[in-house]
C-alpha atoms as one frame of an Amber mdcrd trajectory, in Angstrom:
protein
  -5.779  10.822  10.010  -4.037   7.620   8.960  -2.248   4.986  10.961   1.387
   6.090  10.590   2.766   9.095  12.454   4.935  11.555  10.551   8.121  12.937
  12.027  11.578  14.096  10.942  12.618  10.458  10.372  10.488   7.600   9.008
   9.188   5.250  11.684   8.979   2.430   9.157  11.770  -0.155   9.193  13.099
  -2.196   6.315  13.528  -5.942   6.564  16.211  -8.359   5.455  14.940 -11.942
   5.142  17.274 -14.044   7.263  15.692 -17.439   6.634  12.841 -19.055   4.765
  11.625 -22.481   5.906   9.037 -24.365   3.876   6.823 -26.623   5.955   4.161
 -28.958   4.664   1.363 -26.403   4.697   3.018 -22.990   4.984   6.203 -20.948
   4.658   7.894 -19.427   7.709  10.122 -16.420   7.072  12.326 -14.708   9.629
  13.407 -11.106   9.204  16.044  -8.809  10.648  14.629  -5.281  10.973  16.643
  -2.082  10.537  15.673   1.603  10.862  15.674   3.927   7.880  18.089   6.657
   8.963  17.207   9.218   6.296  15.948  12.595   7.462  12.805  13.831   5.758
  13.441  16.866   3.540  11.646  20.155   4.101  10.053  19.966   0.627   9.695
  17.333  -2.045  11.622  14.090  -1.731  15.075  12.782  -0.957  16.608   9.722
  -2.605  19.495   8.068  -0.755  21.165   4.699  -0.547  21.629   2.899   2.766
  23.776  -0.131   3.372  21.851  -3.209   4.532  22.739  -4.157   8.086  22.856
  -7.859   7.219  24.372  -8.192   3.742  25.951  -4.715   3.267  24.204  -4.375
  -0.112  23.296  -0.755  -1.011  19.540  -0.183  -0.882  17.925   2.838  -2.516
  15.151   4.617  -0.587  12.939   7.539  -1.525  11.661   9.540   1.457   8.990
  12.212   1.001   8.632  15.350   3.072   5.862  15.588   5.654   3.815  17.899
   3.398   4.218  15.614   0.355   3.215  12.586   2.419   0.112  14.350   3.723
  -0.894  15.348   0.191  -0.450  11.738  -0.959  -2.642  10.614   1.926  -5.356
  13.024   0.788  -5.131  11.750  -2.789  -5.474   8.137  -1.629  -8.401   9.086
   0.620 -10.236  10.868  -2.193  -9.655   7.950  -4.590 -10.838   5.472  -1.980
 -13.983   7.415  -1.140 -14.727   7.960  -4.841 -14.454   4.198  -5.343 -16.825
   3.521  -2.453 -19.303   6.097  -3.805 -19.103   4.565  -7.289 -19.667   1.070
  -5.890 -22.705   2.291  -3.946 -24.087   4.085  -7.002 -23.641   1.071  -9.246
 -25.078  -1.190  -6.534 -28.257   0.899  -6.338 -28.502   0.905 -10.138 -28.171
  -2.897 -10.195 -31.125  -3.242  -7.832 -33.210  -0.779  -9.851 -32.463  -2.370
 -13.230 -32.239  -5.957 -11.996 -35.947  -6.272 -11.335 -37.030  -5.100 -14.792
 -38.062  -7.522 -17.507 -35.662  -7.524 -20.456 -37.033  -7.986 -23.950 -35.954
 -11.107 -25.764 -32.788 -10.478 -27.785 -31.938  -7.251 -25.934 -28.610  -7.044
 -24.108 -28.662  -7.561 -20.370 -28.184  -4.132 -18.724 -26.947  -5.604 -15.453
 -23.597  -6.858 -16.840 -21.899  -3.454 -17.278 -23.334  -2.287 -13.947 -21.748
  -5.252 -12.170 -18.389  -4.416 -13.763 -18.754  -0.815 -12.590 -19.633  -2.005
  -9.091 -16.568  -4.287  -8.963 -14.267  -1.544 -10.270 -15.590   0.926  -7.681
 -15.253  -1.655  -4.935 -11.614  -2.379  -5.877 -10.776   1.344  -6.144 -12.306
   1.848  -2.710 -10.411  -1.023  -1.109  -7.036  -0.115  -2.631  -7.436   3.641
  -2.129  -8.423   3.362   1.521  -5.755   0.779   2.330  -3.047   2.887   0.681
  -4.372   5.929   2.581  -4.201   4.023   5.854  -0.616   2.822   5.353   0.914
   5.777   3.452   4.137   6.730   5.191   6.054   8.589   2.474   8.757   5.944
   2.059   9.499   3.890  -1.041  12.270   1.338  -1.208  13.321  -2.190  -2.087
  10.892  -5.025  -2.603   7.556  -5.275  -4.315   5.031  -2.814  -2.851   2.269
  -5.418  -2.873   3.916  -8.784  -2.386   7.236  -8.063  -0.622   8.673 -11.430
  -1.585  12.309 -10.404  -2.079  15.240 -10.563   0.329  14.738  -6.868   1.220
  11.335  -5.350   1.821   9.621  -2.378   3.420   6.336  -4.125   4.080   6.970
  -7.731   4.975   4.603 -10.547   5.895   4.237 -10.889   9.644   4.807 -14.648
   9.724
C-alpha cells in the first residue's frame, strides 16, 4: 500500500548530524545512521528512550503497532484523496464560473473558488505524501524540516 514495510521492528533509522559544511551555494551535511531498536507493541504505541550512538544523548521515540500504523495510513490516504477531489471540484467550478460576465460592483465569485482549489490541492499533496511515508515512528527533529542534530527524516545531501 505505501512505501515502507511494516515488521516487528521499524526499518527507519535515525540520524545524527556529524558535520555541516557551508559552501558558496549550498550546505553539505553528513550523517551517522543508527537503527531504532524498539520492538513494535501488539496494540497501541510504545514510548522509549534510546541513547544516541554518537553523542550518548537520550532520544525519545514513539513507535506505533502495526495495526495503528495501518490505520494512520488509511486516514492519510482518505485525507489526501478528499483533498484531490476537492481540488478537482473547485477547479471545475472555476471554469464554469470564470467564463460568466460579472455585473459591475458585484463581488468576483472566482476568488473564493481559487482559495478552495488551493486548499484542496495542499490537503491532497500533504495527505498523500504522509500516506506514502507513514512508518509509525515519531522521534527527535522537526517532522517537516529535520534541521536539528538528530532527525528521523534527514535531507539526502
